[in-house]
Coordinates of C-alpha atoms (C1' of nucleotides) in Angstrom, one line a residue:
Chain A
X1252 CA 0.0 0.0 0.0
X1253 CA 2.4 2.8 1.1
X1254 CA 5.0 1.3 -2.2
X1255 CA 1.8 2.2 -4.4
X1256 CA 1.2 5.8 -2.4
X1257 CA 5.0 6.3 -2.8
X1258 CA 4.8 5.9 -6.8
X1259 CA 2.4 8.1 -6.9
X1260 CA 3.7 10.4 -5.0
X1261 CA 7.3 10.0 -6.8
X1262 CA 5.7 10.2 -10.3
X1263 CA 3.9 13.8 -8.8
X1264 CA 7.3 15.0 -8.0
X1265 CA 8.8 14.3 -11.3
X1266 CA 5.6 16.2 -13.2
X1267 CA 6.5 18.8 -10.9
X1268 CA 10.1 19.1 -11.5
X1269 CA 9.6 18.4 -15.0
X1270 CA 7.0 20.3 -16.2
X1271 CA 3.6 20.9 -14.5
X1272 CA 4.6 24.1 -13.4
X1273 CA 1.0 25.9 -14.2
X1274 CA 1.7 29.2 -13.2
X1275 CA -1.6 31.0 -12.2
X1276 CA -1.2 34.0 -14.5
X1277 CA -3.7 36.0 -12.4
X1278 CA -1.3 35.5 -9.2
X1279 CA 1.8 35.4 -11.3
X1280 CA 1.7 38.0 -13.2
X1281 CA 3.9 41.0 -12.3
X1282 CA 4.7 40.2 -9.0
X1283 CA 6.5 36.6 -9.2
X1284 CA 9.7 38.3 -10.5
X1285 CA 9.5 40.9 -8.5
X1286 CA 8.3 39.1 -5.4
X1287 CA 11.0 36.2 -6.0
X1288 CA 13.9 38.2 -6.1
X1289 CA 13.2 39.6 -2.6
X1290 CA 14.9 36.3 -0.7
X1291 CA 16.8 34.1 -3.3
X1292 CA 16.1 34.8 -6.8
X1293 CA 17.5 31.9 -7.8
X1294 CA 15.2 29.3 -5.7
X1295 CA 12.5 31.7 -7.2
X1296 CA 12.9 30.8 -10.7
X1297 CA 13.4 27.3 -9.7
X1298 CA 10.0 27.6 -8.0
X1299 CA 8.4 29.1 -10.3
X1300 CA 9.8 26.3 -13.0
X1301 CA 7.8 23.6 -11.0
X1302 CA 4.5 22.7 -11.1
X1303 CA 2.8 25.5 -9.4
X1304 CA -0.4 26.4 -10.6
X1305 CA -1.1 29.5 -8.4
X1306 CA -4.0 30.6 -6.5
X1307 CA -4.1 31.7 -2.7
X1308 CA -5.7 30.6 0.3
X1309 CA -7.9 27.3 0.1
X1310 CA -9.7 26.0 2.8
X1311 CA -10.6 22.4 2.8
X1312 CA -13.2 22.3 5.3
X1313 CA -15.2 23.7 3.0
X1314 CA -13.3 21.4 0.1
X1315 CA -14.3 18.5 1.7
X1316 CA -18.1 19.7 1.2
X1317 CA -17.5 19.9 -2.0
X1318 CA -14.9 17.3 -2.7
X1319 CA -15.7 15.0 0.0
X1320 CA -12.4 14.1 0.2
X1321 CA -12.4 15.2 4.0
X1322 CA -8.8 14.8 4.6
X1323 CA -7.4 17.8 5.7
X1324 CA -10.4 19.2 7.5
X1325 CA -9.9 16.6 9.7
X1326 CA -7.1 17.8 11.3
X1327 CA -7.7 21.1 11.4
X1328 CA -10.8 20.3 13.2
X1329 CA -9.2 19.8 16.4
X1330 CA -7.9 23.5 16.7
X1331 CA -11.3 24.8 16.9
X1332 CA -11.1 24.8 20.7
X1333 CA -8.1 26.5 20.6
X1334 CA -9.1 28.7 18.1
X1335 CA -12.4 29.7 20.2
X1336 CA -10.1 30.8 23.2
X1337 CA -7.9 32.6 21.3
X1338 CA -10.5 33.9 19.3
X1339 CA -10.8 37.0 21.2
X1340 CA -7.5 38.8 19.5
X1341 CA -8.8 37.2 15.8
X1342 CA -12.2 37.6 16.1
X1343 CA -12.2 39.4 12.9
X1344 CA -11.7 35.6 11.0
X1345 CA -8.8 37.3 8.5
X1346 CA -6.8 35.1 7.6
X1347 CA -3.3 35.5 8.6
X1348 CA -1.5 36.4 5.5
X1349 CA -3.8 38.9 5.2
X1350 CA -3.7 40.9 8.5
X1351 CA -0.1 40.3 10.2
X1352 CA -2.1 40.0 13.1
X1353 CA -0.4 36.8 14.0
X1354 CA 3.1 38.0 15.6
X1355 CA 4.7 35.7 14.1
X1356 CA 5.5 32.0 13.7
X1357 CA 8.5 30.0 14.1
X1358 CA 9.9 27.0 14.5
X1359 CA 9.9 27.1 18.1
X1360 CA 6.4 26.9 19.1
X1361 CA 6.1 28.8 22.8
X1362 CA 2.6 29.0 24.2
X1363 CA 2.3 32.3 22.9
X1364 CA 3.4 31.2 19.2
X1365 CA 0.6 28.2 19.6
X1366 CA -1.7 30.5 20.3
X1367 CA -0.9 33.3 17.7
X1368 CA -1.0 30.3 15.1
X1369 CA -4.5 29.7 16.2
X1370 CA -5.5 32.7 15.7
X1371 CA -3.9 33.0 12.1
X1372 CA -5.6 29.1 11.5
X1373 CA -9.0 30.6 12.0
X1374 CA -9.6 32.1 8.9
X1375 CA -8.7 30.2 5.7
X1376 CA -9.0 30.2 2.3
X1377 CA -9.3 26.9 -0.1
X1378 CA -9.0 27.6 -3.8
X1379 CA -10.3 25.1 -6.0
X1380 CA -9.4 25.0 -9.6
X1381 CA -9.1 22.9 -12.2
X1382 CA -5.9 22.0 -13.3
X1383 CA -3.2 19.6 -14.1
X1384 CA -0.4 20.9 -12.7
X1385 CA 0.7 20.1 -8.8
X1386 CA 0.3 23.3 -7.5
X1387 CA -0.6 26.8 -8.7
X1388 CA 1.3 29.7 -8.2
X1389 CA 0.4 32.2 -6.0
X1390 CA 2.9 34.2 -6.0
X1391 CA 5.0 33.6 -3.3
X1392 CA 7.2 31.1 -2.9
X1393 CA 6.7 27.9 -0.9
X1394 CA 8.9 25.2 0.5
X1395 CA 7.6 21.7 0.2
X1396 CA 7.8 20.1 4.6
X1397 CA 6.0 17.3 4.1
X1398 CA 3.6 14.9 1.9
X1399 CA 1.1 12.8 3.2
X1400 CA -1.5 10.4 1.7
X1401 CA -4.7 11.0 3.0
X1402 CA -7.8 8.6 4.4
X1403 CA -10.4 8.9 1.4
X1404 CA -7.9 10.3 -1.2
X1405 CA -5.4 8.4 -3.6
X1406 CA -4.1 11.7 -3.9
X1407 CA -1.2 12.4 -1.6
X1408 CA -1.5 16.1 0.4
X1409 CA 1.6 17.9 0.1
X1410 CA 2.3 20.7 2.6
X1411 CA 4.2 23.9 2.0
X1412 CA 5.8 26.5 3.9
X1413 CA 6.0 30.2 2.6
X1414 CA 9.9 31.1 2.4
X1415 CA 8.9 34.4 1.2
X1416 CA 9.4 35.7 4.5
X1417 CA 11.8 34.8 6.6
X1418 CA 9.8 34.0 9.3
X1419 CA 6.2 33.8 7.9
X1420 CA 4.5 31.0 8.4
X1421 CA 2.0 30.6 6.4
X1422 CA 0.9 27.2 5.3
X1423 CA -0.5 26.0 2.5
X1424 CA -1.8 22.2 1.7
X1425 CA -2.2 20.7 -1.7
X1426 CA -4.3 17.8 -2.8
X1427 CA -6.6 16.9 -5.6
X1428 CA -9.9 16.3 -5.1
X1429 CA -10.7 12.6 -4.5
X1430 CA -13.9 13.0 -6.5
X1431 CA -12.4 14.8 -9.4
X1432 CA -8.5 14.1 -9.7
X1433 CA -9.0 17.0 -12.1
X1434 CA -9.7 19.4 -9.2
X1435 CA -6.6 20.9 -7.2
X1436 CA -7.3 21.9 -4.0
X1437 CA -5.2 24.5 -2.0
X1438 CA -5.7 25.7 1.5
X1439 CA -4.0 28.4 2.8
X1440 CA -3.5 28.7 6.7
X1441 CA -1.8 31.7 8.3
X1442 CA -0.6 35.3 7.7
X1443 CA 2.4 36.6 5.2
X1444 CA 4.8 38.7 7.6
X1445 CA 6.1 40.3 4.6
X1446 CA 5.1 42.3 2.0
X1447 CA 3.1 40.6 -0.5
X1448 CA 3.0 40.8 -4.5
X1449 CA 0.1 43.0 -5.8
X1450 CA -1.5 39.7 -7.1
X1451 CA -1.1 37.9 -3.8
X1452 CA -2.6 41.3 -2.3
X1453 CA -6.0 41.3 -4.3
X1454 CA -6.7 37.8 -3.7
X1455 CA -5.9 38.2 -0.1
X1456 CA -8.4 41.1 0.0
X1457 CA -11.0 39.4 -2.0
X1458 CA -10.4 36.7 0.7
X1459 CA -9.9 38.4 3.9
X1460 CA -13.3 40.3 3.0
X1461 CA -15.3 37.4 2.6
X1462 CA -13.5 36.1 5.8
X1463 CA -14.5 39.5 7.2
X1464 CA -17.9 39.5 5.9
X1465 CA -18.6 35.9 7.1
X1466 CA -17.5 36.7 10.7
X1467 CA -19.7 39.6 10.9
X1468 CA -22.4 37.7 10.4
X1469 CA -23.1 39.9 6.8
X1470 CA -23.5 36.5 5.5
X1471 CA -27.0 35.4 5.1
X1472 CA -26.5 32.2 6.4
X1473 CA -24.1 30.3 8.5
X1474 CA -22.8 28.2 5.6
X1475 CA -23.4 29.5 2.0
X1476 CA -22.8 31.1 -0.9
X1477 CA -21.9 35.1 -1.1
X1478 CA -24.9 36.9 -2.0
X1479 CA -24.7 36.5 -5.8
X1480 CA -26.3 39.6 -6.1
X1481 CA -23.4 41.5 -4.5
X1482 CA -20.6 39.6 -6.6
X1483 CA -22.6 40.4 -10.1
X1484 CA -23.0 43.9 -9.3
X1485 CA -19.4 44.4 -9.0
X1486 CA -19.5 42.6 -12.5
X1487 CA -18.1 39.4 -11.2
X1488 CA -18.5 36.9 -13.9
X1489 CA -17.6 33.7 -11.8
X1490 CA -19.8 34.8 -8.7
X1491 CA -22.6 32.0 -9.2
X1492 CA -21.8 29.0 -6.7
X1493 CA -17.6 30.5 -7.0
X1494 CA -17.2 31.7 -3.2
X1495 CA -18.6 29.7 -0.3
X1496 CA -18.6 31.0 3.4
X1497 CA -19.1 28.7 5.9
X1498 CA -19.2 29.7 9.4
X1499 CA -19.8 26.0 10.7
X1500 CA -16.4 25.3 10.3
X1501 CA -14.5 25.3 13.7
X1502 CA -13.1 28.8 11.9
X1503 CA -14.6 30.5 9.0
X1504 CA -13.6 29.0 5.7
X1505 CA -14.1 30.5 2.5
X1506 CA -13.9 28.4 -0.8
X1507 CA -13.3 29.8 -3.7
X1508 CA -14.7 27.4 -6.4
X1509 CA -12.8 28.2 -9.8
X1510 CA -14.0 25.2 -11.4
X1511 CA -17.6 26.1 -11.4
X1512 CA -19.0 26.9 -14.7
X1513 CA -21.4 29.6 -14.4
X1514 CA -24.5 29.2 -15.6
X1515 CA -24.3 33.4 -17.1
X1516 CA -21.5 34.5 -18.3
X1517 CA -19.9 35.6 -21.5
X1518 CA -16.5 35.6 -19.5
X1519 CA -16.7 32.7 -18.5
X1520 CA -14.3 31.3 -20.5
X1521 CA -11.9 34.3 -19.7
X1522 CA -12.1 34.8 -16.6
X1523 CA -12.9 31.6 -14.6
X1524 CA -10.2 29.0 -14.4
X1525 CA -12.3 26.6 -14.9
X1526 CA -12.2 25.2 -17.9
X1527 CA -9.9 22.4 -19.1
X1528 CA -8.5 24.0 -21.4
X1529 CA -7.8 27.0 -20.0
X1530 CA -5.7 24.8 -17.1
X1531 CA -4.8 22.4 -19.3
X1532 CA -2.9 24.6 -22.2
X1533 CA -2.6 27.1 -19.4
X1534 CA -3.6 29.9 -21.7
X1535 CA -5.3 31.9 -19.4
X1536 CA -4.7 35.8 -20.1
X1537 CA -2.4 37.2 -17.0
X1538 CA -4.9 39.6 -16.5
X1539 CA -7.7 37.9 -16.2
X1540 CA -7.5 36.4 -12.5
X1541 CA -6.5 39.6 -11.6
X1542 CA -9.3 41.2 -12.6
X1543 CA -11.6 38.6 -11.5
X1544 CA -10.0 38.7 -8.0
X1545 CA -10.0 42.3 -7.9
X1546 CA -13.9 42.5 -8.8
X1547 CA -14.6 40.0 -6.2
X1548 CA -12.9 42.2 -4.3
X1549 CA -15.2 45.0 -5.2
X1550 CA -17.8 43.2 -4.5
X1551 CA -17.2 41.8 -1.4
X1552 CA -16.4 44.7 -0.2
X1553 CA -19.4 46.6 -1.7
X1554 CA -21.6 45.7 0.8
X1555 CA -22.4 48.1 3.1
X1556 CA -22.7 45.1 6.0
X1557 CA -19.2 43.9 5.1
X1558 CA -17.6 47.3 5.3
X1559 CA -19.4 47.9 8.6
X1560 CA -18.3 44.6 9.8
X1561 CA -14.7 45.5 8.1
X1562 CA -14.4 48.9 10.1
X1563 CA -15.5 46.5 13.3
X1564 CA -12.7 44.4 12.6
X1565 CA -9.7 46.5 12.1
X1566 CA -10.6 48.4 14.6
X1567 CA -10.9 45.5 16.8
X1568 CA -7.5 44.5 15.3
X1569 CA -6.0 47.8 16.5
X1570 CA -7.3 47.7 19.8
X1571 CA -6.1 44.2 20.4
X1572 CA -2.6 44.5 18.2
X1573 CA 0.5 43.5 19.0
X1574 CA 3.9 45.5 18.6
X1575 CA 5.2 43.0 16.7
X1576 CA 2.9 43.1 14.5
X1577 CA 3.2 46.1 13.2
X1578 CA 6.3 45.9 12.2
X1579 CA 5.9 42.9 10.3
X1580 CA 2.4 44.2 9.1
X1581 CA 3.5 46.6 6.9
X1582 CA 1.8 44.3 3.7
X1583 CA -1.2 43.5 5.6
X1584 CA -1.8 47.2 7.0
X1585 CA -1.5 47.6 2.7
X1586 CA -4.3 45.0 2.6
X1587 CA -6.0 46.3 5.2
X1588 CA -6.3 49.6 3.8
X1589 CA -7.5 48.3 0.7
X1590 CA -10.3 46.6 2.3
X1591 CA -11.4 49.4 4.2
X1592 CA -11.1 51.8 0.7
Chain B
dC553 C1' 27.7 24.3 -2.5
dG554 C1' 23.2 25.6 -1.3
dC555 C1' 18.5 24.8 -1.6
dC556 C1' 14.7 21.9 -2.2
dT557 C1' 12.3 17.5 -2.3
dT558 C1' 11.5 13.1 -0.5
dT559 C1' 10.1 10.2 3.1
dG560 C1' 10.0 7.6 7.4
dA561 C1' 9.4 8.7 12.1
dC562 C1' 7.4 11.2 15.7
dC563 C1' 3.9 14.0 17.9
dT564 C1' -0.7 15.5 18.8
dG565 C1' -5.6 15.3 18.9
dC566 C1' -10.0 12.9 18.4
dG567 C1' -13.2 9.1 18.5
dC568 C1' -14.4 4.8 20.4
Chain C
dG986 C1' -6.6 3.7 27.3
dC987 C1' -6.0 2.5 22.5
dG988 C1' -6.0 3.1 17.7
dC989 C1' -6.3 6.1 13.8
dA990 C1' -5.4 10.0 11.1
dG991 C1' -3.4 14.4 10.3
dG992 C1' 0.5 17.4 10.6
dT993 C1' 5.4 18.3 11.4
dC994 C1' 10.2 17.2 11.8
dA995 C1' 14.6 16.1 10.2
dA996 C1' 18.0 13.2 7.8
dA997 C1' 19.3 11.9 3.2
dG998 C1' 19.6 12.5 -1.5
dG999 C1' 19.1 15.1 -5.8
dC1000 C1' 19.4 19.0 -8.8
dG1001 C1' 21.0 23.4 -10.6

DNA sequence: CGCCTTTGACCTGCGC
DNA sequence: GCGCAGGTCAAAGGCG
């Protein structure tokens, strides 16, 4: 059994050495080079020559809904309690790498790192796209710490570590959908401490603002979809079924579901990811994402609840922030900002 | 030579 | 208390 996992797992590493780099475009774009050459240049361009497909944050509670894979909600699971006790400094739900809130993570885990990690777990993001490559490219760059085969899933999770920063410690946990091998799920977990690329930024806003608006309780129900309403007015074409809140979760997940086709939209096959093709012969316009992200971002945001809710938060954020984190927040105070404007 | 991936072992938490 | 599963660590090897 594990010989057969290991195959697997071996022939993944070779597709991503080899080839299956799918660079996200919309997280790509400018920033990679830019973003890369801010720790080691050269294991940036070797990142970015694997298979990374990029998106941001995923969050597989809500994956396993959807995938039913249930694998890395599992585990995560078990921090809720810890999560509720800490939530007190979080209670805003942003997901680390989007507010700095979390001090900082290291290696050495002290009771005070544990709990700043909880916080940062609260909030996280899953991305699901469709796509062949191992891992999408957000952006930043990630360190592979560990692979594991999952209960339920032939496909093996692989867990990164962001090396962007030197201490940031945001997470991020890769595995296909057990349903649909098609279907690559990503989770993010945690906050960047440094500053982030511009593509990172928007989908970090687009995320943290559905974190935000979920938290508030701007979301019409504990677990669902963001008001399509909102999403199309901001003129995003992917908004039917793409985002899910759910506030059930031991912390507030929010999915973003790139592989849904929408059932209206002349963009569709521009701006969603969803398509095979566009994955497949990653051919997907750089822009594109970008401007998806950015009008889910508008929309999101748009909502007079979720800005109220927004204000709520940062200035809950303030009130309870650490020095620390300042200084490592100036990206997230960028994010912030953008949220709030 | 340095960095990254691989991978088995270990640790932790949860369910029974 | 035990077993299971997820997550992390760290040594070894590979690649550029």
């Amino acid at each position: 059994m594990q010989k057969e996992h290991k195959q697997e797992i071996n022939n993944g590493a070779k597709e991503e050495k080899g080839k299956n780099v799918i660079s996200m475009p919309f997280l790509e774009m400018n920033f990679d080079k830019e973003e890369t050459s801010q720790q080691s240049p050269k294991g940036k361009e070797i990142r970015e020559k694997r298979n990374m497909v990029d998106l941001m944050e995923c969050d597989n509670q809500k994956t396993k809904k959807i995938c039913g894979s249930g694998d890395i909600v599992h585990k995560l699971e078990p921090q809720k309690k810890m999560d509720n006790e800490i939530s007190p400094t979080n209670n805003n739900g942003f997901p680390g790498w989007l507010t700095n809130q979390v001090p900082r993570f290291n290696s050495f885990k002290s009771v005070d790192d544990k709990a700043s990690e909880s916080m940062i777990k609260k909030a996280r993001v899953s991305v699901r796209t469709r796509s062949e490559a191992t891992m999408i490219s957000d952006g930043c760059q990630w360190r592979k710490y560990g692979q594991k085969m999952a209960k339920g899933n032939p496909s093996p999770r692989a867990y990164y570590r962001c090396t962007m920063g030197l201490n940031c410690l945001v997470r991020k946990q890769v595995q296909r959908c057990a349903e649909d091998r098609s279907v690559l799920v990503t989770t993010y977990e945690g906050q960047h401490n440094h500053a982030l690329p511009p593509t990172a930024k928007a989908m970090a806003s687009t995320t943290s603002a559905a974190a935000s608006m979920l938290l508030s309780g701007s979301m019409p129900s504990a677990d669902g979809y963001i008001n399509p309403a909102i999403l199309e007015s901001a003129g995003f074409p992917c908004s039917h079924s793409m985002a899910t809140l759910s506030a059930s979760a031991p912390f507030p997940t929010i999915t973003l579901d790139l592989t849904k086709k929408p059932t209206t939209s002349p963009f569709y096959d521009h701006n969603c990811m969803s398509t095979p093709n566009i994955f497949g012969s990653q051919i997907m316009e750089p822009a594109t994402f970008a401007e998806t992200v950015s009008a889910a971002t508008a929309a999101v945001t748009s909502d007079p609840k979720f800005t109220a809710a927004l204000v709520a938060a940062i200035t809950s954020m303030i009130g309870s922030s650490h020095p620390n984190n300042n200084g490592a927040n100036g990206t997230n105070g960028d994010q912030q900002s953008n949220n709030t404007t």
